GROMACS .gro file of C-alpha atoms in nm:
model
  373
    1MET     CA    1   4.334  -0.807  -0.306
    2ARG     CA    2   4.365  -0.431  -0.368
    3LEU     CA    3   4.236  -0.475  -0.720
    4THR     CA    4   3.942  -0.681  -0.594
    5LEU     CA    5   3.849  -0.423  -0.333
    6ALA     CA    6   3.878  -0.142  -0.587
    7PHE     CA    7   3.662  -0.337  -0.831
    8LEU     CA    8   3.397  -0.399  -0.565
    9SER     CA    9   3.402  -0.033  -0.465
   10LEU     CA   10   3.360   0.074  -0.829
   11ALA     CA   11   3.076  -0.175  -0.873
   12ALA     CA   12   2.899  -0.035  -0.569
   13VAL     CA   13   2.938   0.322  -0.701
   14LEU     CA   14   2.804   0.224  -1.043
   15SER     CA   15   2.512   0.037  -0.886
   16GLU     CA   16   2.418   0.343  -0.682
   17ALA     CA   17   2.455   0.566  -0.987
   18ARG     CA   18   2.219   0.341  -1.186
   19ARG     CA   19   1.969   0.345  -0.900
   20CYS     CA   20   1.974   0.723  -0.875
   21ALA     CA   21   1.947   0.760  -1.254
   22ALA     CA   22   1.642   0.533  -1.258
   23GLN     CA   23   1.456   0.717  -0.984
   24GLN     CA   24   1.148   0.919  -1.079
   25LYS     CA   25   1.136   1.275  -0.955
   26PRO     CA   26   0.806   1.331  -0.769
   27ASN     CA   27   0.574   1.601  -0.902
   28ASN     CA   28   0.359   1.629  -0.588
   29LEU     CA   29   0.606   1.770  -0.335
   30VAL     CA   30   0.543   2.111  -0.184
   31THR     CA   31   0.810   2.378  -0.226
   32ALA     CA   32   1.122   2.252  -0.052
   33SER     CA   33   1.219   2.396   0.284
   34THR     CA   34   1.497   2.223   0.482
   35SER     CA   35   1.517   2.452   0.784
   36GLY     CA   36   1.278   2.655   0.997
   37ALA     CA   37   0.929   2.564   0.870
   38LEU     CA   38   1.001   2.228   0.708
   39SER     CA   39   0.858   2.062   0.401
   40ALA     CA   40   1.048   1.735   0.459
   41LEU     CA   41   1.277   1.561   0.708
   42LYS     CA   42   1.481   1.245   0.663
   43TYR     CA   43   1.649   1.030   0.928
   44THR     CA   44   1.945   0.831   0.794
   45ASN     CA   45   2.166   0.557   0.943
   46VAL     CA   46   1.866   0.448   1.146
   47GLY     CA   47   1.944   0.082   1.211
   48ALA     CA   48   2.074  -0.004   1.560
   49THR     CA   49   2.280  -0.291   1.689
   50GLY     CA   50   2.198  -0.378   2.048
   51SER     CA   51   1.888  -0.480   2.235
   52TYR     CA   52   1.560  -0.361   2.379
   53ASN     CA   53   1.350  -0.490   2.668
   54GLU     CA   54   1.081  -0.703   2.507
   55VAL     CA   55   0.777  -0.767   2.726
   56THR     CA   56   0.726  -1.142   2.771
   57ASP     CA   57   0.449  -1.141   3.031
   58ILE     CA   58   0.222  -0.913   3.235
   59ILE     CA   59   0.095  -1.043   3.567
   60PRO     CA   60  -0.263  -0.911   3.600
   61GLY     CA   61  -0.268  -0.896   3.980
   62THR     CA   62  -0.562  -0.947   4.215
   63PHE     CA   63  -0.819  -0.672   4.247
   64PRO     CA   64  -0.830  -0.427   4.427
   65THR     CA   65  -0.449  -0.398   4.445
   66CYS     CA   66  -0.167  -0.489   4.211
   67ASP     CA   67  -0.007  -0.753   4.430
   68ALA     CA   68   0.244  -0.876   4.170
   69ASN     CA   69   0.599  -0.746   4.200
   70PRO     CA   70   0.723  -0.721   3.938
   71PHE     CA   71   0.413  -0.743   3.721
   72CYS     CA   72   0.594  -0.631   3.407
   73VAL     CA   73   0.821  -0.914   3.290
   74THR     CA   74   1.080  -0.838   3.021
   75GLN     CA   75   1.388  -0.985   2.866
   76PRO     CA   76   1.649  -0.836   2.628
   77LYS     CA   77   1.586  -0.887   2.258
   78GLN     CA   78   1.890  -0.855   2.034
   79ILE     CA   79   1.854  -0.650   1.715
   80SER     CA   80   2.080  -0.548   1.428
   81GLY     CA   81   2.065  -0.448   1.064
   82ASN     CA   82   1.916  -0.173   0.853
   83LEU     CA   83   1.624   0.014   1.010
   84ALA     CA   84   1.627  -0.197   1.331
   85PRO     CA   85   1.409  -0.184   1.536
   86PHE     CA   86   1.181   0.008   1.297
   87ASP     CA   87   1.171  -0.296   1.070
   88ASP     CA   88   0.952  -0.455   1.338
   89GLU     CA   89   0.575  -0.429   1.303
   90MET     CA   90   0.471  -0.068   1.349
   91THR     CA   91   0.146   0.114   1.426
   92VAL     CA   92   0.058   0.480   1.370
   93ALA     CA   93  -0.124   0.665   1.648
   94PHE     CA   94  -0.323   0.988   1.644
   95ARG     CA   95  -0.433   1.233   1.912
   96GLY     CA   96  -0.695   1.504   1.853
   97PRO     CA   97  -0.807   1.758   1.773
   98LEU     CA   98  -0.751   1.605   1.431
   99THR     CA   99  -0.958   1.516   1.127
  100LEU     CA  100  -0.850   1.224   0.912
  101TYR     CA  101  -0.966   1.209   0.550
  102ASN     CA  102  -0.759   0.930   0.393
  103ILE     CA  103  -0.496   0.670   0.480
  104SER     CA  104  -0.304   0.442   0.246
  105VAL     CA  105  -0.020   0.198   0.323
  106TYR     CA  106   0.220   0.052   0.066
  107GLN     CA  107   0.473  -0.227   0.112
  108PRO     CA  108   0.720  -0.411  -0.116
  109THR     CA  109   0.576  -0.719  -0.281
  110ASN     CA  110   0.905  -0.912  -0.249
  111SER     CA  111   1.265  -0.884  -0.131
  112SER     CA  112   1.373  -0.689  -0.440
  113SER     CA  113   1.135  -0.404  -0.347
  114ALA     CA  114   1.085  -0.337  -0.720
  115THR     CA  115   0.713  -0.290  -0.668
  116TRP     CA  116   0.527  -0.155  -0.364
  117LYS     CA  117   0.164  -0.261  -0.336
  118GLN     CA  118  -0.119  -0.087  -0.156
  119VAL     CA  119  -0.185  -0.324   0.133
  120SER     CA  120  -0.421  -0.109   0.343
  121SER     CA  121  -0.649   0.186   0.274
  122TRP     CA  122  -0.934   0.392   0.416
  123ALA     CA  123  -1.140   0.702   0.334
  124ALA     CA  124  -1.359   0.890   0.581
  125GLY     CA  125  -1.712   0.753   0.588
  126ALA     CA  126  -1.615   0.431   0.406
  127GLU     CA  127  -1.524   0.077   0.503
  128PRO     CA  128  -1.146   0.028   0.536
  129SER     CA  129  -0.941  -0.238   0.360
  130ASN     CA  130  -0.702  -0.435   0.583
  131LEU     CA  131  -0.701  -0.154   0.838
  132VAL     CA  132  -0.856  -0.144   1.186
  133PHE     CA  133  -0.904   0.155   1.414
  134MET     CA  134  -0.819   0.076   1.776
  135ASN     CA  135  -0.791   0.256   2.110
  136ASN     CA  136  -0.689   0.180   2.467
  137MET     CA  137  -1.030   0.116   2.623
  138GLY     CA  138  -1.018  -0.261   2.669
  139GLY     CA  139  -1.220  -0.432   2.937
  140GLN     CA  140  -1.586  -0.407   2.838
  141GLU     CA  141  -1.693  -0.420   2.473
  142SER     CA  142  -1.359  -0.565   2.358
  143GLY     CA  143  -1.015  -0.624   2.499
  144GLU     CA  144  -0.939  -0.671   2.868
  145TRP     CA  145  -0.851  -0.481   3.187
  146SER     CA  146  -0.643  -0.575   3.489
  147ILE     CA  147  -0.550  -0.399   3.810
  148CYS     CA  148  -0.179  -0.409   3.724
  149ALA     CA  149  -0.181  -0.339   3.352
  150GLY     CA  150  -0.497  -0.134   3.302
  151SER     CA  151  -0.681  -0.145   2.970
  152SER     CA  152  -0.559  -0.334   2.668
  153GLN     CA  153  -0.628  -0.236   2.310
  154SER     CA  154  -0.992  -0.237   2.199
  155TYR     CA  155  -1.180  -0.186   1.874
  156ALA     CA  156  -1.271   0.182   1.834
  157SER     CA  157  -1.623   0.311   1.775
  158GLY     CA  158  -1.706   0.509   1.463
  159ASP     CA  159  -1.665   0.844   1.643
  160TRP     CA  160  -1.342   0.717   1.807
  161THR     CA  161  -1.462   0.796   2.159
  162ALA     CA  162  -1.550   0.445   2.286
  163ALA     CA  163  -1.490   0.074   2.237
  164VAL     CA  164  -1.706  -0.163   2.032
  165SER     CA  165  -1.726  -0.542   2.021
  166SER     CA  166  -1.577  -0.603   1.676
  167ALA     CA  167  -1.336  -0.444   1.430
  168ASN     CA  168  -1.479  -0.150   1.235
  169ALA     CA  169  -1.830  -0.230   1.361
  170GLN     CA  170  -1.918   0.134   1.296
  171VAL     CA  171  -1.806   0.339   0.998
  172ALA     CA  172  -1.543   0.595   1.104
  173THR     CA  173  -1.631   0.959   1.043
  174GLY     CA  174  -1.270   1.076   1.060
  175VAL     CA  175  -1.320   1.333   1.337
  176LEU     CA  176  -1.102   1.280   1.646
  177ASP     CA  177  -1.177   1.512   1.936
  178GLU     CA  178  -0.908   1.663   2.156
  179THR     CA  179  -0.969   1.422   2.446
  180HIS     CA  180  -0.916   1.095   2.260
  181GLU     CA  181  -0.651   0.891   2.081
  182ILE     CA  182  -0.665   0.610   1.825
  183ASN     CA  183  -0.415   0.394   1.640
  184ILE     CA  184  -0.428   0.185   1.326
  185MET     CA  185  -0.337  -0.182   1.281
  186THR     CA  186  -0.386  -0.438   1.006
  187ALA     CA  187  -0.699  -0.652   1.005
  188THR     CA  188  -0.504  -0.966   1.105
  189PRO     CA  189  -0.547  -1.057   1.475
  190CYS     CA  190  -0.265  -1.213   1.676
  191SER     CA  191  -0.338  -1.587   1.699
  192SER     CA  192  -0.172  -1.925   1.725
  193ASP     CA  193  -0.184  -1.946   1.346
  194ALA     CA  194  -0.051  -1.592   1.305
  195PRO     CA  195   0.144  -1.514   1.625
  196CYS     CA  196   0.259  -1.163   1.707
  197THR     CA  197   0.607  -1.080   1.833
  198GLY     CA  198   0.632  -1.007   2.205
  199PHE     CA  199   0.356  -1.021   2.463
  200SER     CA  200  -0.001  -0.941   2.362
  201ARG     CA  201  -0.329  -0.947   2.550
  202GLY     CA  202  -0.696  -0.874   2.499
  203THR     CA  203  -0.769  -0.740   2.153
  204ALA     CA  204  -0.438  -0.750   1.962
  205ASN     CA  205  -0.365  -0.717   1.590
  206HIS     CA  206  -0.061  -0.722   1.367
  207GLY     CA  207   0.105  -0.403   1.246
  208TRP     CA  208   0.313  -0.341   0.932
  209ALA     CA  209   0.660  -0.500   0.930
  210GLY     CA  210   0.968  -0.440   0.713
  211SER     CA  211   0.959  -0.147   0.469
  212LYS     CA  212   0.633   0.050   0.470
  213PHE     CA  213   0.503   0.374   0.320
  214PHE     CA  214   0.217   0.554   0.494
  215VAL     CA  215   0.023   0.834   0.319
  216MET     CA  216  -0.227   1.040   0.521
  217THR     CA  217  -0.447   1.340   0.457
  218PHE     CA  218  -0.559   1.526   0.767
  219ASP     CA  219  -0.596   1.859   0.946
  220MET     CA  220  -0.528   1.968   1.305
  221PRO     CA  221  -0.790   2.231   1.395
  222ALA     CA  222  -0.746   2.475   1.681
  223SER     CA  223  -0.787   2.333   2.031
  224SER     CA  224  -1.059   2.461   2.263
  225ASP     CA  225  -0.831   2.372   2.557
  226ALA     CA  226  -0.474   2.499   2.513
  227THR     CA  227  -0.339   2.200   2.711
  228LYS     CA  228  -0.480   1.951   2.459
  229VAL     CA  229  -0.288   1.951   2.134
  230PRO     CA  230  -0.268   1.703   1.842
  231ALA     CA  231   0.003   1.457   1.747
  232ILE     CA  232   0.079   1.179   1.500
  233TRP     CA  233   0.342   0.922   1.596
  234ALA     CA  234   0.457   0.575   1.498
  235LEU     CA  235   0.529   0.303   1.753
  236ASN     CA  236   0.659  -0.049   1.762
  237ALA     CA  237   0.332  -0.246   1.759
  238GLN     CA  238   0.445  -0.442   2.064
  239ILE     CA  239   0.394  -0.129   2.273
  240VAL     CA  240   0.019  -0.108   2.214
  241ARG     CA  241  -0.029  -0.483   2.227
  242ALA     CA  242   0.108  -0.487   2.584
  243ALA     CA  243   0.002  -0.153   2.737
  244GLN     CA  244   0.066   0.175   2.554
  245TYR     CA  245   0.083   0.373   2.879
  246GLY     CA  246   0.204   0.098   3.112
  247CYS     CA  247   0.419  -0.213   3.085
  248ASN     CA  248   0.581  -0.196   2.742
  249CYS     CA  249   0.912  -0.181   2.557
  250ARG     CA  250   0.902   0.194   2.505
  251GLY     CA  251   1.206   0.397   2.598
  252VAL     CA  252   1.505   0.608   2.501
  253GLY     CA  253   1.837   0.437   2.447
  254PRO     CA  254   1.906   0.076   2.553
  255GLY     CA  255   1.575  -0.085   2.638
  256GLY     CA  256   1.361   0.109   2.391
  257CYS     CA  257   1.197  -0.067   2.095
  258GLY     CA  258   1.134   0.230   1.866
  259GLU     CA  259   0.913   0.537   1.833
  260VAL     CA  260   0.901   0.822   1.583
  261ASP     CA  261   0.706   1.138   1.658
  262LEU     CA  262   0.601   1.235   1.308
  263LEU     CA  263   0.418   1.559   1.381
  264GLU     CA  264   0.389   1.637   1.752
  265THR     CA  265   0.263   1.967   1.887
  266LEU     CA  266   0.343   2.044   2.249
  267ALA     CA  267   0.154   2.217   2.528
  268ALA     CA  268   0.465   2.269   2.745
  269ASP     CA  269   0.569   2.617   2.858
  270GLY     CA  270   0.759   2.787   2.580
  271ALA     CA  271   0.622   2.562   2.304
  272ASN     CA  272   0.435   2.702   2.005
  273PRO     CA  273   0.117   2.491   1.961
  274ASN     CA  274   0.114   2.578   1.589
  275GLN     CA  275   0.451   2.411   1.534
  276ALA     CA  276   0.484   2.031   1.512
  277ILE     CA  277   0.821   1.878   1.585
  278SER     CA  278   0.964   1.535   1.502
  279GLU     CA  279   1.179   1.311   1.724
  280ILE     CA  280   1.304   0.954   1.702
  281TYR     CA  281   1.378   0.713   1.987
  282SER     CA  282   1.557   0.379   1.964
  283PRO     CA  283   1.836   0.181   2.132
  284LYS     CA  284   2.071   0.435   1.970
  285GLY     CA  285   1.926   0.719   2.177
  286ALA     CA  286   1.722   1.013   2.058
  287THR     CA  287   1.748   1.290   1.801
  288GLY     CA  288   1.505   1.511   1.615
  289SER     CA  289   1.413   1.831   1.436
  290GLY     CA  290   1.529   2.060   1.717
  291VAL     CA  291   1.410   2.419   1.660
  292ASN     CA  292   1.286   2.324   1.313
  293PHE     CA  293   0.922   2.225   1.271
  294PHE     CA  294   0.630   2.132   1.047
  295ALA     CA  295   0.349   2.388   1.041
  296ARG     CA  296   0.034   2.267   1.218
  297PRO     CA  297  -0.247   2.258   0.958
  298THR     CA  298  -0.522   2.442   1.150
  299THR     CA  299  -0.715   2.592   0.859
  300GLY     CA  300  -0.703   2.329   0.585
  301LYS     CA  301  -0.615   1.969   0.517
  302VAL     CA  302  -0.266   1.854   0.420
  303THR     CA  303  -0.115   1.531   0.290
  304TYR     CA  304   0.199   1.370   0.430
  305GLY     CA  305   0.396   1.062   0.334
  306VAL     CA  306   0.612   0.867   0.577
  307ILE     CA  307   0.855   0.608   0.435
  308PHE     CA  308   1.032   0.346   0.648
  309ASP     CA  309   1.286   0.197   0.408
  310VAL     CA  310   1.505  -0.100   0.498
  311GLN     CA  311   1.712  -0.082   0.177
  312THR     CA  312   1.842   0.271   0.244
  313ASP     CA  313   1.823   0.249   0.625
  314SER     CA  314   1.619   0.569   0.636
  315ILE     CA  315   1.288   0.722   0.743
  316ALA     CA  316   1.145   1.013   0.543
  317ILE     CA  317   0.861   1.247   0.643
  318GLN     CA  318   0.736   1.467   0.357
  319ARG     CA  319   0.448   1.698   0.276
  320TYR     CA  320   0.275   1.648  -0.058
  321THR     CA  321   0.051   1.873  -0.263
  322ASP     CA  322  -0.189   1.581  -0.312
  323TRP     CA  323  -0.209   1.202  -0.345
  324ASP     CA  324  -0.416   0.976  -0.567
  325TYR     CA  325  -0.554   0.723  -0.317
  326THR     CA  326  -0.677   0.502  -0.601
  327THR     CA  327  -0.310   0.421  -0.675
  328THR     CA  328  -0.274   0.049  -0.600
  329GLN     CA  329   0.100   0.015  -0.658
  330ILE     CA  330   0.414   0.220  -0.704
  331THR     CA  331   0.762   0.130  -0.830
  332ARG     CA  332   1.089   0.139  -0.642
  333SER     CA  333   1.199   0.426  -0.867
  334VAL     CA  334   0.909   0.634  -0.733
  335VAL     CA  335   1.003   0.551  -0.374
  336ASP     CA  336   1.366   0.645  -0.447
  337GLY     CA  337   1.246   0.973  -0.594
  338TYR     CA  338   1.081   1.062  -0.264
  339LEU     CA  339   1.376   0.941  -0.055
  340ASN     CA  340   1.623   1.151  -0.253
  341ALA     CA  341   1.414   1.468  -0.265
  342PRO     CA  342   1.537   1.778  -0.072
  343ALA     CA  343   1.486   1.740   0.303
  344MET     CA  344   1.639   1.834   0.634
  345THR     CA  345   1.863   1.532   0.686
  346ILE     CA  346   1.956   1.401   1.031
  347SER     CA  347   2.209   1.121   1.059
  348PHE     CA  348   2.131   0.890   1.349
  349GLU     CA  349   2.482   0.746   1.370
  350ASP     CA  350   2.469   0.779   1.747
  351SER     CA  351   2.302   0.986   2.016
  352SER     CA  352   2.585   1.245   2.005
  353ASN     CA  353   2.416   1.375   1.690
  354ALA     CA  354   2.103   1.453   1.887
  355LYS     CA  355   1.908   1.762   1.790
  356ARG     CA  356   1.642   1.745   2.055
  357ALA     CA  357   1.367   2.004   2.068
  358ASN     CA  358   1.486   2.313   2.257
  359MET     CA  359   1.188   2.317   2.491
  360PRO     CA  360   1.073   2.143   2.808
  361ARG     CA  361   0.984   1.777   2.764
  362SER     CA  362   0.718   1.646   2.998
  363VAL     CA  363   0.600   1.294   3.072
  364MET     CA  364   0.261   1.435   2.980
  365GLY     CA  365   0.337   1.563   2.632
  366ALA     CA  366   0.106   1.588   2.333
  367HIS     CA  367   0.021   1.221   2.356
  368LYS     CA  368   0.077   1.169   2.728
  369ARG     CA  369   0.428   1.031   2.678
  370ARG     CA  370   0.512   0.779   2.946
  371ARG     CA  371   0.804   0.539   2.949
  372TRP     CA  372   0.897   0.248   3.167
  373HIS     CA  373   1.268   0.223   3.247
   0.00000   0.00000   0.00000
């Protein structure tokens, strides 16, 4: 038995050595900085074993009062394994002031993850491919509204300030003002033929499940109102399909279904609005960049990549010098090159490793953070 265990251990070491040897070193990373003003951050040991409170129903109530108690119906959903619950379908959300220039999403073509294919893409002023811009203005042009749950998701207008009747009915300019938010989903609606996990209502689309690699080029210009600051964050898609700021599975610790603040500037007392922090929330608890930060790009556009990788149980956030958005596929060796590049590394073994931001946290943060417990 000892010989067998030793052999298996050696085989695992050799397999990892071969994987590392095969990786391709990226040539588009900015100069590495792993503390203070960051160039990259990586969360490891992400996967949780436990449960979160999945929404199974929302009782709409009878206008003019929400007469259903409770109106938010949930039940525990068990999870385990690498990246859980971030292997669920995810969406990426944005709050202005922010200008988006390009978005590309890559995912493995099969279980071996040898090749990652571009599955969604968009450039400012152009029609997107398998990508829909949405907001939380349901109830008139698209989506729905109820007295208990408020507005559902809706299809966003081209200037991202209103709802329209169909997906991408207007070409998006890429400019998001400081009073609005949007999020991106795939072009596949939830339906009986393609059901979505958890409860959904109104206008509801699928997100990106399993491993996924988002690349985005954007800037975050100065705010005219100091209380309105930009943010980019990733959410379990179930949150927006139920009610992003109402009845949902959002939360810290047991009950929460997963959120990563990728670059979040804060308007709280003591916060520097030119510094963007990162934090992660799951059934494990919460941890993050602490006093370290990404510089807010107020004077020029930047490109970031965000990798959610099941195989290595990690999430990487990195700044690039550039990205070729015509790239339709990348190899696993390229992905490994990014995942193994220098970065501030935070192990999410448990919440005792937390490195929360050393500043006040408000329920009205950069993106109006609200959680239901």
